[in-house]
Structure formats: structure tokens, C-alpha cells
Tab-separated table of C-alpha atoms (C1' of nucleotides) in Angstrom:
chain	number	residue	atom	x	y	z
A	1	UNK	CA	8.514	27.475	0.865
A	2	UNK	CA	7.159	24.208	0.211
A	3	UNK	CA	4.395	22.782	-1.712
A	4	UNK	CA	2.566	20.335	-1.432
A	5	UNK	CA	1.212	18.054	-4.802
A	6	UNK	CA	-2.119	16.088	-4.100
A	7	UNK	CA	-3.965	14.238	-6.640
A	8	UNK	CA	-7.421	14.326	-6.106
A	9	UNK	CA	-9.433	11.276	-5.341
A	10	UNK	CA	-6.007	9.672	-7.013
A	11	UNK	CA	-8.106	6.429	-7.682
A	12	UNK	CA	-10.817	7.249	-9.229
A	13	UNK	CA	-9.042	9.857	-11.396
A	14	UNK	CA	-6.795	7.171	-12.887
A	15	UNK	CA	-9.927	4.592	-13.504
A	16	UNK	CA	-11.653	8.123	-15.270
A	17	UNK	CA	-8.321	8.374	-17.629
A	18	UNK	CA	-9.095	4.914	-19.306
A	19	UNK	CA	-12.904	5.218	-18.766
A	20	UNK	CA	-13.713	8.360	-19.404
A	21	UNK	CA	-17.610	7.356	-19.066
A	22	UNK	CA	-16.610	7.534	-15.233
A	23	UNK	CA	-16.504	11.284	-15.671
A	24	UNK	CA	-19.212	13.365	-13.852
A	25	UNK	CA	-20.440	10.210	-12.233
A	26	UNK	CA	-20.405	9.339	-8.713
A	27	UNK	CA	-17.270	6.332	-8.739
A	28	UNK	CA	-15.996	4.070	-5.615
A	29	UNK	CA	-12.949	2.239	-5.375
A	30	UNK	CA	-12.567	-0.551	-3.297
A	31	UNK	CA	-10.023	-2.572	-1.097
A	32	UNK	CA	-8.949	-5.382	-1.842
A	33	UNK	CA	-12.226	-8.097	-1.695
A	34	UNK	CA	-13.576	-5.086	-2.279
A	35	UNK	CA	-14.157	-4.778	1.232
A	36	UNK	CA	-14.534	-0.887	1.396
A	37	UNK	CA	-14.458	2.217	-0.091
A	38	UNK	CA	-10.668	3.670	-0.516
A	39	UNK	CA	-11.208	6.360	-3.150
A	40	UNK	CA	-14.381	8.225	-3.692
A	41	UNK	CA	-15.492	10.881	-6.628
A	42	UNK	CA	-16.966	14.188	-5.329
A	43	UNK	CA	-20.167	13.007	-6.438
A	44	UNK	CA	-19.941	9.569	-4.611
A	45	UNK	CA	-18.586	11.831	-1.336
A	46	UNK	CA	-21.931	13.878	-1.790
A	47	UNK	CA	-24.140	10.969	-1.507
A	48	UNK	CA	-22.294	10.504	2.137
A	49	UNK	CA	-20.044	7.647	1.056
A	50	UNK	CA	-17.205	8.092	3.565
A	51	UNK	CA	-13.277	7.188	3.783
A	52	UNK	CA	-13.325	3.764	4.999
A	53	UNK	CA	-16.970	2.607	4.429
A	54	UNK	CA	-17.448	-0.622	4.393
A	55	UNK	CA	-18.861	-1.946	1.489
A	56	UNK	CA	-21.304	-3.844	2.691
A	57	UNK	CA	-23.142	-1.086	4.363
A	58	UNK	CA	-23.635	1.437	1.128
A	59	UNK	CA	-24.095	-1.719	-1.268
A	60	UNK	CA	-28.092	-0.542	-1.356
A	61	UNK	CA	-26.918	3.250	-1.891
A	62	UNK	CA	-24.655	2.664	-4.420
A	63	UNK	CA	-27.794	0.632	-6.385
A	64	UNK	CA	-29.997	3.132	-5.987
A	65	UNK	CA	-27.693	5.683	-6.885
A	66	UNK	CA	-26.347	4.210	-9.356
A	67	UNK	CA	-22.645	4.506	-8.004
A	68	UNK	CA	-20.021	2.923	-10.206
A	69	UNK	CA	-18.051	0.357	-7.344
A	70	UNK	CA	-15.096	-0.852	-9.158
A	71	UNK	CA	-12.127	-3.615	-7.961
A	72	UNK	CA	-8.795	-1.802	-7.621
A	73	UNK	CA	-5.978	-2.289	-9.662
A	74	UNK	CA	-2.853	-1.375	-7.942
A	75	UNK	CA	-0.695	-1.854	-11.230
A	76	UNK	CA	-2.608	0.911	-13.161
A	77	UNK	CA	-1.999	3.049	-10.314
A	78	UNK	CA	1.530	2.610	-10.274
A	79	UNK	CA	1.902	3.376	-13.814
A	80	UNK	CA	0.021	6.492	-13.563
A	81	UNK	CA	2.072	7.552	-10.316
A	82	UNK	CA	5.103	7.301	-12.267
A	83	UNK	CA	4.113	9.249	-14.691
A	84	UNK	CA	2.795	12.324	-12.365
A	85	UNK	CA	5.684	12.389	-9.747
A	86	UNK	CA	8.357	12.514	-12.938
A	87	UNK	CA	6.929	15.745	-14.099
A	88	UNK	CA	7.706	17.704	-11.156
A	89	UNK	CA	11.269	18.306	-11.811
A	90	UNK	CA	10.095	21.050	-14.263
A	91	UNK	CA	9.568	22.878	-11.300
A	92	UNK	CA	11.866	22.170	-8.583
A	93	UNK	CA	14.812	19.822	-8.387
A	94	UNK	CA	13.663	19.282	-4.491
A	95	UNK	CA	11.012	16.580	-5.172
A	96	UNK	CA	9.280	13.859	-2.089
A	97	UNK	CA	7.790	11.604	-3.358
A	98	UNK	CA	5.727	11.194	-0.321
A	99	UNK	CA	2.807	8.141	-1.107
A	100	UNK	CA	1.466	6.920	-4.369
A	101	UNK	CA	-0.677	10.030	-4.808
A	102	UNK	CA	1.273	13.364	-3.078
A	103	UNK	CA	5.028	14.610	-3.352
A	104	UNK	CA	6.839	17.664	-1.849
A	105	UNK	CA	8.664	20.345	-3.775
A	106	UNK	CA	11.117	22.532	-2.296
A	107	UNK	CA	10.246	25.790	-3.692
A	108	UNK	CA	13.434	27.464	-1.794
A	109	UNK	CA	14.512	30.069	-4.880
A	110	UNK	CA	10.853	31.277	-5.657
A	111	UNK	CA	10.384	35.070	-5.379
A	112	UNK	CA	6.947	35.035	-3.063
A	113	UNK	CA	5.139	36.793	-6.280
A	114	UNK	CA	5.718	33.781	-8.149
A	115	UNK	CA	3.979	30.861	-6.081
A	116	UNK	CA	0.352	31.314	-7.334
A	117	UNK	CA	1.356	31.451	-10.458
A	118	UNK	CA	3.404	28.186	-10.103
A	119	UNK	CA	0.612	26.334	-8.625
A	120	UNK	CA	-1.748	27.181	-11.377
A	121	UNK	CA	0.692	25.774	-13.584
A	122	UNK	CA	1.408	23.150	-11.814
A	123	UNK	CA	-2.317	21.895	-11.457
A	124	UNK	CA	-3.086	22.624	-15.719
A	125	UNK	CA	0.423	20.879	-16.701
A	126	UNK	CA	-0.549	17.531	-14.908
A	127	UNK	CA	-3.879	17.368	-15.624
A	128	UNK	CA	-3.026	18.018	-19.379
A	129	UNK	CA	-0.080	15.691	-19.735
A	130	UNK	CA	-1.614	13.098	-17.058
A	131	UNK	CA	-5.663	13.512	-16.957
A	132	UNK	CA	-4.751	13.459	-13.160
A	133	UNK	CA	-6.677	16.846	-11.682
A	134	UNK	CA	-3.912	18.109	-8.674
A	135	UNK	CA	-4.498	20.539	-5.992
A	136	UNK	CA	-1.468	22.429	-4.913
A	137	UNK	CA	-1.142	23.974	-1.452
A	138	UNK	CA	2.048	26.046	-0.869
A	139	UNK	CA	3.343	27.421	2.421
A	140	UNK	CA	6.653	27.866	5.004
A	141	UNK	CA	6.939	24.246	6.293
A	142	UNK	CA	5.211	20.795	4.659
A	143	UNK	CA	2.934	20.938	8.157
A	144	UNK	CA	1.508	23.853	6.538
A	145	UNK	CA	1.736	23.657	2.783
A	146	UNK	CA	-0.175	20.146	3.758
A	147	UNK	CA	-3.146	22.827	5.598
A	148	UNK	CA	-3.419	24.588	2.373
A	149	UNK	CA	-3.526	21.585	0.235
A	150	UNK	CA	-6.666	20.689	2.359
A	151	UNK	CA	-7.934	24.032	1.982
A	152	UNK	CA	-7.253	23.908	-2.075
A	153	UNK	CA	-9.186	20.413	-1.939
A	154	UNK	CA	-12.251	21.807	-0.033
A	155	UNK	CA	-12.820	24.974	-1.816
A	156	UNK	CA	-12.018	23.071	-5.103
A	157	UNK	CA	-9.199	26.176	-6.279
A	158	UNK	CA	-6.319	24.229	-7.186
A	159	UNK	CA	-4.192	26.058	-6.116
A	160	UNK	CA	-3.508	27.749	-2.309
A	161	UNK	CA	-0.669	29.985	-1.016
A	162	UNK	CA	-2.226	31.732	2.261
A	163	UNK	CA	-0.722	34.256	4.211
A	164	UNK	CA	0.286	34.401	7.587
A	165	UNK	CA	-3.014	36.100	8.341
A	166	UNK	CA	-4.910	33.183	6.107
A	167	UNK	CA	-2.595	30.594	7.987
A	168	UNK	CA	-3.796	31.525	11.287
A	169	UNK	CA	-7.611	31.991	10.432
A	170	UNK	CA	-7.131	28.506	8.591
A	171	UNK	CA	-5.390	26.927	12.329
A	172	UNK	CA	-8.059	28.256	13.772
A	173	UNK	CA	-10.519	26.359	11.888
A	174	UNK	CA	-8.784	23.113	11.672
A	175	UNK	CA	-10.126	20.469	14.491
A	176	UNK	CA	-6.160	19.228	15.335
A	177	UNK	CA	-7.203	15.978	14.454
A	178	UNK	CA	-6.743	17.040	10.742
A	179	UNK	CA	-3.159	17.980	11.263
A	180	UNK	CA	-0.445	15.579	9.305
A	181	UNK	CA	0.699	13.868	12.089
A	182	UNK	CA	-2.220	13.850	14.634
A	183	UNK	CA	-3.774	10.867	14.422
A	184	UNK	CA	-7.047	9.309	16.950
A	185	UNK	CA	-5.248	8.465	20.206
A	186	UNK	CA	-3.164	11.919	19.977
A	187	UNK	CA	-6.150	14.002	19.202
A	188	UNK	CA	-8.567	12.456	21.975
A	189	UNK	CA	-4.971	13.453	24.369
A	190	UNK	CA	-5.496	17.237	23.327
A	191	UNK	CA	-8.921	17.214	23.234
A	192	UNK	CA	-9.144	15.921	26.866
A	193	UNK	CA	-6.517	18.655	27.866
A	194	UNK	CA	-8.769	21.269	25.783
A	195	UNK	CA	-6.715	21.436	22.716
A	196	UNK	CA	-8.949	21.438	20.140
A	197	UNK	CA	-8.039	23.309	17.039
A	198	UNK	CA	-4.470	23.619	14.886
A	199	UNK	CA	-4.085	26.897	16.313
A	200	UNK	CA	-4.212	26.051	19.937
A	201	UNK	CA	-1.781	23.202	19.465
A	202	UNK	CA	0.508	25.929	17.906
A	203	UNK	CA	0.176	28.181	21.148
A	204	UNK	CA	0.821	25.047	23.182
A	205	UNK	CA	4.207	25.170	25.067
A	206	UNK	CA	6.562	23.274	23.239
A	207	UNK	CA	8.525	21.142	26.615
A	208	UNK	CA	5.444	20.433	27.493
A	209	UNK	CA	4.318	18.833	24.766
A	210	UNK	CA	7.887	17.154	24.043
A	211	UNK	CA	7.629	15.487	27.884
A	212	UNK	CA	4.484	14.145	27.022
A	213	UNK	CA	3.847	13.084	23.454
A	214	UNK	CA	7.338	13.040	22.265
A	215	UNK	CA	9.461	14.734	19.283
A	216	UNK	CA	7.455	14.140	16.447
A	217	UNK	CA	4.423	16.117	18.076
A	218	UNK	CA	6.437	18.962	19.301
A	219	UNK	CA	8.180	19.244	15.757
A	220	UNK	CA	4.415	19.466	14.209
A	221	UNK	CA	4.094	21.922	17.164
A	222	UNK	CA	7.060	23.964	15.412
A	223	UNK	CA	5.996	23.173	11.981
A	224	UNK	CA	2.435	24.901	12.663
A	225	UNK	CA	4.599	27.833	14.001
A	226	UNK	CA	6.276	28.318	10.308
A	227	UNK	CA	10.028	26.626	11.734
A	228	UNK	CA	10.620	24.305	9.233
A	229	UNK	CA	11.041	20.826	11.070
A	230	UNK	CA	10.553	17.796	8.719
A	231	UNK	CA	13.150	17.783	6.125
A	232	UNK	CA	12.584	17.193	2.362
A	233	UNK	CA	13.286	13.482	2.194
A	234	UNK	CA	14.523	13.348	-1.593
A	235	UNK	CA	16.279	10.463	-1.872
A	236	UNK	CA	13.555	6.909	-2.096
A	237	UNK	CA	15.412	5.258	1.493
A	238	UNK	CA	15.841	1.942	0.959
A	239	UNK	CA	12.850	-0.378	1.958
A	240	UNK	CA	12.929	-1.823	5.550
A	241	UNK	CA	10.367	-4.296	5.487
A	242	UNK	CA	7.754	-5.722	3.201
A	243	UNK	CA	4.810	-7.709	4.115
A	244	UNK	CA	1.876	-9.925	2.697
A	245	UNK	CA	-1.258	-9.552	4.779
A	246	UNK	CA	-4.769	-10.451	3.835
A	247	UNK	CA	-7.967	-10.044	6.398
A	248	UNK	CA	-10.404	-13.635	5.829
A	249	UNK	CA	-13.597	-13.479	4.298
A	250	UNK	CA	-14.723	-14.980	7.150
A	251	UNK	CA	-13.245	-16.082	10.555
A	252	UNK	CA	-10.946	-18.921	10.696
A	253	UNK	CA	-10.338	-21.260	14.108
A	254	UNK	CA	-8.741	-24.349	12.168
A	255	UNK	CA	-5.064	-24.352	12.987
A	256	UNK	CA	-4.233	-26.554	9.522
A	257	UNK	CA	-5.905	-23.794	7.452
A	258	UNK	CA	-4.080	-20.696	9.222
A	259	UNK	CA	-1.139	-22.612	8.539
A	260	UNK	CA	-1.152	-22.922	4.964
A	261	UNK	CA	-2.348	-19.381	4.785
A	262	UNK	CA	0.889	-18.186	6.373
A	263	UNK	CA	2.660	-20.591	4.326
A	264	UNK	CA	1.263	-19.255	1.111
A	265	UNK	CA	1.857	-16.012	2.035
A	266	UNK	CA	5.154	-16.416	2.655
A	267	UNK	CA	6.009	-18.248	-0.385
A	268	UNK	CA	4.369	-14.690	-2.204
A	269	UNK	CA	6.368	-12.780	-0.393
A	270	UNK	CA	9.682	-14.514	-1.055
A	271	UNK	CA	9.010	-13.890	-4.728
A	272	UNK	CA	8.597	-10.658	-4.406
A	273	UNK	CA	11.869	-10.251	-3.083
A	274	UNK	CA	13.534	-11.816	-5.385
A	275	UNK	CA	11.316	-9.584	-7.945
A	276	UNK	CA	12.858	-6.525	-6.268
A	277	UNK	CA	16.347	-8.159	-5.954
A	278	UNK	CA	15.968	-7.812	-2.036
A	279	UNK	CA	16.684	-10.272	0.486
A	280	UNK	CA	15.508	-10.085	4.684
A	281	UNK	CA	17.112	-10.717	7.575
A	282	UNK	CA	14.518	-11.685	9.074
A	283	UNK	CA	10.545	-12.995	9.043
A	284	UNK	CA	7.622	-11.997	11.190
A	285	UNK	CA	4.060	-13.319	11.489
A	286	UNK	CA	1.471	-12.215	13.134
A	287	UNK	CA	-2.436	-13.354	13.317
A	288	UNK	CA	-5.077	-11.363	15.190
A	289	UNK	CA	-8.329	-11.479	15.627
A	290	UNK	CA	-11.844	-9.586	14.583
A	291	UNK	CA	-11.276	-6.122	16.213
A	292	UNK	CA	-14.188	-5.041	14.703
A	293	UNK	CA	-16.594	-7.897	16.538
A	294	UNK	CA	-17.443	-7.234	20.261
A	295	UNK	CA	-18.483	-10.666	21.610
A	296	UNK	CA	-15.117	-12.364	20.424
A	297	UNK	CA	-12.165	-13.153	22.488
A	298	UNK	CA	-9.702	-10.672	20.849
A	299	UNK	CA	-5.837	-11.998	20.459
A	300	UNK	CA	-3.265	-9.990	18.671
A	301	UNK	CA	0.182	-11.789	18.279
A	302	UNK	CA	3.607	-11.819	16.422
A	303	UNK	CA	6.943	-13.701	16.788
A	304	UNK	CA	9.971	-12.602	14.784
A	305	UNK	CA	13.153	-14.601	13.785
A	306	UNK	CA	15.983	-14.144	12.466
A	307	UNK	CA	17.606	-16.004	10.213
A	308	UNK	CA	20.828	-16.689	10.072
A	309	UNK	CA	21.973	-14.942	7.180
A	310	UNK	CA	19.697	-12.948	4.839
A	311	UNK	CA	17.920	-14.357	2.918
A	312	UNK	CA	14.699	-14.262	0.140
A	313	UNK	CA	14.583	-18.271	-0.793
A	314	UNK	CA	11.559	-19.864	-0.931
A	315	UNK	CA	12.257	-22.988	1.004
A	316	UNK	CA	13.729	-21.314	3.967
A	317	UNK	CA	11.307	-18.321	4.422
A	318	UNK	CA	8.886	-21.147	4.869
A	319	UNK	CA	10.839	-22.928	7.085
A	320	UNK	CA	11.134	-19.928	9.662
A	321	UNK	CA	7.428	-18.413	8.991
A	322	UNK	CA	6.231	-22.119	9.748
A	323	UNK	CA	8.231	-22.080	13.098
A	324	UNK	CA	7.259	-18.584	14.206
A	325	UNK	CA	3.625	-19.234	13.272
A	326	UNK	CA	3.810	-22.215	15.291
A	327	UNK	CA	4.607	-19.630	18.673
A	328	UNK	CA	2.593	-17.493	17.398
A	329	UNK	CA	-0.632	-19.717	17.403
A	330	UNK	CA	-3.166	-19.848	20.161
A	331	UNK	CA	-6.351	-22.763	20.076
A	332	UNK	CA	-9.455	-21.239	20.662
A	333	UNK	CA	-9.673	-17.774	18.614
A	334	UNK	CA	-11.734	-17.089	15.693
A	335	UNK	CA	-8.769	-15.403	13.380
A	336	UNK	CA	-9.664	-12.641	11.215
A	337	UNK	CA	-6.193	-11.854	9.464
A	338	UNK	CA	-2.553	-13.095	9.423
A	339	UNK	CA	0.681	-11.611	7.634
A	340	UNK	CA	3.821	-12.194	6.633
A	341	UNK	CA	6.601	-9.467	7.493
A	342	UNK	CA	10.183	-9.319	5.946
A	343	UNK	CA	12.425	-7.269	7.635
A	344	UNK	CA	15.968	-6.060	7.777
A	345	UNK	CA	16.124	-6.087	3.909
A	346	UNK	CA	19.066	-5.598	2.058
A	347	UNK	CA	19.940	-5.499	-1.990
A	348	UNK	CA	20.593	-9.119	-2.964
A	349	UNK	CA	23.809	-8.221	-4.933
A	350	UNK	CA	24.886	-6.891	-1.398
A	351	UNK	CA	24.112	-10.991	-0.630
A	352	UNK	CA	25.722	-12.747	-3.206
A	353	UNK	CA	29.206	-13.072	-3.411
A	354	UNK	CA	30.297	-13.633	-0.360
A	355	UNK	CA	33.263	-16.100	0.088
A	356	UNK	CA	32.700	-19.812	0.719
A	357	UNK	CA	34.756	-20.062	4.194
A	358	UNK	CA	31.878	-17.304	5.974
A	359	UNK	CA	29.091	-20.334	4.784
A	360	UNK	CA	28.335	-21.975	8.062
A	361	UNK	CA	28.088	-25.285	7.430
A	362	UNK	CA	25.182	-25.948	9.777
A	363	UNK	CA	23.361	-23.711	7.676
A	364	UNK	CA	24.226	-25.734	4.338
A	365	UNK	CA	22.711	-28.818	6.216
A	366	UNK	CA	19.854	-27.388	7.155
A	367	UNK	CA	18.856	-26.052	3.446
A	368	UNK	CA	19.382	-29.064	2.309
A	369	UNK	CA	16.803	-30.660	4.956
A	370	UNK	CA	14.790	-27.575	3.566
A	371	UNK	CA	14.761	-28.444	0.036
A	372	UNK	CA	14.423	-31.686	1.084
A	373	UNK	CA	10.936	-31.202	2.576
A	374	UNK	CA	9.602	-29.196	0.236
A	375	UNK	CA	10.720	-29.768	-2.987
A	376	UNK	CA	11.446	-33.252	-2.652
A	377	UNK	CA	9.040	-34.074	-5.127
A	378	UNK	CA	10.961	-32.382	-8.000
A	379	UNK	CA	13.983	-34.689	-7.459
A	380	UNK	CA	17.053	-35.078	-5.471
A	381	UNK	CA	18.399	-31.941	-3.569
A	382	UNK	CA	21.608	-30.360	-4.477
A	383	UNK	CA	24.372	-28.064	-3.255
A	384	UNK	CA	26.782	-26.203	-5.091
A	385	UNK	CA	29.464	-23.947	-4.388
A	386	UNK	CA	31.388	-22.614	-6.987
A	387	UNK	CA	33.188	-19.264	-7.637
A	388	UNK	CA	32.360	-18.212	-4.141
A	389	UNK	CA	28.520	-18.619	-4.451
A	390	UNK	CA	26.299	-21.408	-3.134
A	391	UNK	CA	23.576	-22.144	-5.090
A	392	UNK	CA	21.018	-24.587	-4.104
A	393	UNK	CA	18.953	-26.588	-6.215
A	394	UNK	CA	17.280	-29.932	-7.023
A	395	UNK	CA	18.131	-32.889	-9.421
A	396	UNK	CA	14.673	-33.705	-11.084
A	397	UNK	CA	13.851	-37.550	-10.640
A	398	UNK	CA	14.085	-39.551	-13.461
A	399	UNK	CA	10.285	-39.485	-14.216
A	400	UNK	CA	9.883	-36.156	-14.383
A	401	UNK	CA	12.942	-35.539	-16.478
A	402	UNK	CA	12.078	-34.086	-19.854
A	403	UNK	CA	13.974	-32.401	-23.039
A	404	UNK	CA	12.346	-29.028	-21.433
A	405	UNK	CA	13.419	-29.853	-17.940
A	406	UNK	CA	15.851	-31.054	-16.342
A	407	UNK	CA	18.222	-29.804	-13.162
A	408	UNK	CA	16.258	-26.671	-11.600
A	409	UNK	CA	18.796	-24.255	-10.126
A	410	UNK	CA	18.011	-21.769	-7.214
A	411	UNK	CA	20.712	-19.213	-6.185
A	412	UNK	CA	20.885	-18.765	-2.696
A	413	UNK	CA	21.924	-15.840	-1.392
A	414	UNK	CA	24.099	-15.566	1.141
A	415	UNK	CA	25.195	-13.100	3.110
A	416	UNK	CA	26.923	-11.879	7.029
A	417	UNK	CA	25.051	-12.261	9.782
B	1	DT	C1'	-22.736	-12.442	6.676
B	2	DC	C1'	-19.797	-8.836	4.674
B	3	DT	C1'	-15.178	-3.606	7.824
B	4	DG	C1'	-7.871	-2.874	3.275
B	5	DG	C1'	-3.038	-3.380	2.656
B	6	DG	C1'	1.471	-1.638	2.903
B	7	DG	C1'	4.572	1.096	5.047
B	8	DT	C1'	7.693	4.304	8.664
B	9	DC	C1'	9.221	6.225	12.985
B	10	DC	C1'	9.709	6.684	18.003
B	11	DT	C1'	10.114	5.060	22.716
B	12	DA	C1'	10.382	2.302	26.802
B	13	DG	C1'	12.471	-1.294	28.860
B	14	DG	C1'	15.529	-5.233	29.201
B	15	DA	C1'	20.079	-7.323	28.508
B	16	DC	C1'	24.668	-6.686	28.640
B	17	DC	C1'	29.166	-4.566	29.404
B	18	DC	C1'	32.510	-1.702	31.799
C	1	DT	C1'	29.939	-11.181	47.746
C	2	DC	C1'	27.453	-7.091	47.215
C	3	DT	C1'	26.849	-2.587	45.420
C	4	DG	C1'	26.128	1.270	41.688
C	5	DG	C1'	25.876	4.049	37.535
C	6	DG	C1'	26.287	4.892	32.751
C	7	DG	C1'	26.381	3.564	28.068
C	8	DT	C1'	24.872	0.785	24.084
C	9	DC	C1'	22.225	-2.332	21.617
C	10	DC	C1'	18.086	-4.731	20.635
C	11	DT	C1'	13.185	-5.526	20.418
C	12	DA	C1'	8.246	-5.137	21.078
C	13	DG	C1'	4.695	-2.299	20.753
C	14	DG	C1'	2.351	1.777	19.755
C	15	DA	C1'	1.508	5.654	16.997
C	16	DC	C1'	1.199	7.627	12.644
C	17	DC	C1'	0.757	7.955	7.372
C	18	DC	C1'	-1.699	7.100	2.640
DNA sequence: TCTGGGGTCCTAGGACCC
DNA sequence: TCTGGGGTCCTAGGACCC
């Protein structure tokens, strides 16, 4: 059995722990520019706030109604995710930490007597260690233990363990857009083949479905049948990719300003690498357009490269960004949003280290040009090698030298193509 | 006027090799 | 010179998740 751990309206629930005026109150939390609602109280849900909604649209609501809107503040959450997901291994030593506010526990050893009970104590330990209220749904495969988590949410229990009999009245019930897994363009498929409910995806035949939509789909198709399907995924993977994205306040056509956006961007997300001790084979940028706006001319595009060895310094993530922005850009769009995407990332330590004779010497030059360009104002570019590592840096010029500053080092790591 | 940000996985199709 | 099939690798794009 599996079950599935779901803090409710995660958000809000960690702004109530440090504000506990918040409690019993209808309470919003919103995006980033606090552009729309991404974590709503009960009471803010009952006043038809929905998933999603943009803030603009409820701002008179939430006046009237005296909704508390509040910024979001991703490093509280964090925190307070840390400390929920490290309590689970009280009761299972299977845990998934699947997103920031729901993990998996394999509950293989569990006599079948025993699960209520668990999830009762599972919900009552977190919320008194954490102040985070959980709801717990348990069942055969994490398709299903995901069902009853929904179920536990709705009918506010806590916990949920259904039967098989519950399971199949609960399918039955369940549009198969609300399945994990089933997202807009599957669910209009189905519904346009008559497939409109959990349970008639489950009777659906499986080849069928696997010639059509693929494996994932026909492993939910299993998954709703009780076959377990997904494995518990215990182990954090490595990252792949990490990105900086940001949507405008307003729509941008000047070439010059998208430019320094994706510059900036980059630059943030080449310290954050080197924050996480990661380096990327490769950049991506993309810029697109207002989706959401009918009249305009909509563009979506991306251009990846890859740079010769991995890489997370500043200079040169600029350098390639820069070059695949310039593809990338087309005259004559009103742009909405542009990111930054890092990808093939590996540890840095995996980087550094490697012996002087696999430096390509091309590559040496053109850092230098690099540093040159950009940092030329700090001084006179520099590159070392030494002990098998090349470090690049800058000599400061002689006007800015001062008892608190003089040669600025950068490592540079370097690693195989 | 104002509509998030950060991820993963799968697949089809092209390039290339034997 | 033309012909063919099978395998692998890579990438872009689409779909999904919270």
C-alpha cells in the first residue's frame, strides 16, 4: 500500500504558523508580482477564489471580503517543507518526496488493520510538531492513494483508506480529468471518445490506449486497476535543468531591453549554480509571446547551445545566452516572457580537476575575450593554470586597487565534453 | 492595464553508421 | 552508382506535475 502525504493549502498553512491572526480567515497567496492566486484558505475557496485566478480580477472581492492577499515567500516555504517531509521516516523508511508540499510512503509491511490508524497519526503528529494540517489518503498504487487523498481533502477527514468497493464508487465519480496524470489536452482526447470518468478509463483496453496516448497513460490505466506501475522514487535524482523565467509586467517589443533581460537572467542563474555547486552543459532561451491576448501575433521560440565544456561562470553563460537570444529574436512581437534554461547539469566537483592537456586551448582564448568584455572594467584579465585547474580571473587596474581589493579570482570549471 | 515559476518525462523524426 | 534495412543517438516539442 501506499500513502499519499498532502499538506493542505501548503501556503497559506505555513504564512498561518508565523501569523497565527491568519487563522479562520479567508488568506490568498500569490505568484510572483503577485500576479495570481497559488494557495487559497478554505474560506478564501468559499468566496469562489479559484486555482489560478488572476489577481487582478478578485482584487474588488478580496476588499470587500476582506481577504488577506499576501506576497509569497518561497524561502519560508522551504524551511517548513524540510521540516514536514523529515518526519515521515517515523513511519516508513520508503519516503517520495514528491513536490514542496506531498511525499509518498511505502507502507509495504502494514497489516491492512493498521492503515487508519496510521493516517490519523500521521495527520495529528505533523500538525503538532509542524502547525502544517495533512490529509492522508492510503491505497494499492500512488494513482490511487492520490484518489483518496482528494477524497480526504474534500470531505475534510484527514485521513482515507477506501476499499475496493469505495475505490470503484470513488472512479466512478471522478471526471478523468482529476486523475494524476491526465492533464487538459488528454482529458478533452477521452472525453471526445466518451471517456469521461476514472472508472471508464480503468475499463478502457489497455493496447489501445498504449497505441494512442502512449506508456505513461496506459500505466495510469493499470494504476487505476490496483497494478502498481509508478515506482517509489526515493532517492532526490539529480537535477537536470534549472531555469530563470519571469513573465513582464507589461509587453516588451524593444530588442535592447529583451536583451538585457536575458542577460540578467542569466547572470542569476549562473549564481545559482555555483550556489548549488552545479555546473550545465548547456544554455537555452526562449521568449514568447502573450498567450493569453487574442489580437496579438503569437511567437513562441527557443535555441539551445552547448557549450563546450560545462560550465556555471558568469562571463561565459552570458556569452552563449547572448548568442542564442540573438537566433532566438524575431522584430515585430510584443514579448510577454523570456527565460533562461541550464541544462545537462552536473556536480561541479565532477568539473574541477580535470588535467590541463584536455583544456582546449581555443576555449582558453575565448574566456579570456569573455572576461575581457565584460569585466574589463575591473582590470586586466587573467589565466591561470596550476595544479591541474584553470582558474580565470582579473587583475584590478591600478585605480581601483585598494588594501580590501585587489586580484579577484574566479575558478572555472572545467570539465569533458 | 493587470493572467506564476520551476521542474520531469516521453516521443517522433532526423542524422548517422554499418 | 543506386538500393535497403536496422540500430543508435540526439533534439525539439509536447504533455504533464505542483
Amino acid at each position: 500500500m501506499y500513502a499519499l502525504v498532502d499538506c493542505n493549502c501548503f501556503f497559506v498553512s505555513c504564512e498561518r504558523v508565523f501569523n497565527p491572526r491568519l487563522k479562520g480567515k479567508p488568506v490568498v497567496v500569490l505568484s510572483n508580482n503577485d500576479g495570481c492566486a497559488i494557495s487559497r484558505s478554505d474560506e478564501a475557496k468559499a468566496l469562489g477564489i479559484a486555482m489560478g485566478a488572476p489577481y487582478f480580477k478578485f482584487r474588488n472581492l478580496a476588499r470587500k471580503n476582506n481577504i488577506f492577499c499576501l506576497s509569497s515567500n518561497y524561502e519560508l516555504y522551504g524551511d517548513m517543507s524540510r521540516r514536514v517531509m523529515s518526519m515521515f521516516d517515523r513511519w516508513s523508511p520508503e519516503v517520495e518526496v514528491y513536490s514542496i508540499d506531498e511525499a509518498f510512503l511505502g507502507l509495504r509491511n502494514l497489516p491492512p488493520e493498521q492503515l487508519s490508524e496510521t493516517a490519523r497519526d500521521i495527520c495529528a503528529t505533523v500538525k503538532q510538531w509542524t502547525g502544517i494540517p495533512v490529509s492522508v489518503g492510503i491505497g494499492p498504487t500512488k494513482t490511487l492513494a492520490k484518489v483518496a487523498n482528494e477524497t480526504a481533502k474534500r470531505e475534510k477527514i484527514g485521513g482515507c483508506v477506501p476499499s475496493s468497493s469505495e475505490i470503484s464508487s470513488l472512479l466512478t465519480a471522478l471526471p478523468v480529468e482529476k486523475i494524476w496524470g491526465i492533464g487538459r489536452n488528454l482529458s478533452k482526447w477521452l472525453h471526445d471518445r466518451d471517456i469521461h470518468t476514472a472508472l471508464n478509463l480503468r475499463d478502457s483496453d489497455t493496447r489501445w490506449i498504449r497505441k494512442h496516448l502512449g506508456v505513461s497513460v496506459e500505466r495510469t490505466v493499470m494504476e487505476l486497476r490496483g497494478t502498481p506501475c509508478i515506482p517509489m522514487d526515493c532517492h532526490p535524482k539529480d537535477q537536470k535543468a534549472m531555469v530563470h523565467a519571469r513573465s513582464f509586467g507589461r509587453r516588451v517589443e524593444s530588442r535592447e531591453e529583451l536583451r538585457s533581460a536575458v542577460a540578467s537572467y542569466a547572470e542569476l542563474v549562473s549564481a545559482k549554480l555555483r550556489r548549488e555547486g552545479l555546473a550545465a552543459g548547456g544554455v537555452s532561451v526562449y521568449l514568447s509571446t502573450d498567450f493569453h491576448s487574442e489580437q496579438d501575433a503569437q511567437y513562441h521560440g527557443s535555441e539551445t547551445l552547448p557549450f563546450p565544456v560545462a560550465t556555471n561562470f558568469t562571463p561565459e553563460v552570458l556569452e552563449y545566452a547572448l548568442k542564442a537570444f540573438d537566433k532566438v529574436f524575431r522584430r515585430g512581437f510584443r514579448y510577454k516572457k523570456a527565460g533562461v534554461l541550464m541544462l545537462a547539469l552536473v556536480p561541479q566537483t565532477e568539473v574541477q580537476g580535470e588535467l590541463f592537456d584536455q583544456v582546449d586551448r581555443n576555449k582558453a582564448a575565448r574566456l579570456m575575450s569573455a572576461l575581457d568584455g565584460v569585466h574589463i572594467r575591473h582590470g586586466e584579465p587573467l589565466l591561470h593554470f596550476a595544479a591541474g585547474n584553470m582558474t580565470a580571473g582579473w587583475k584590478p587596474r591600478k585605480e581601483n586597487r585598494s588594501p580590501r581589493y585587489t586580484t579577484c579570482w574566479m575558478e572555472l570549471p572545467i570539465a569533458r565534453a
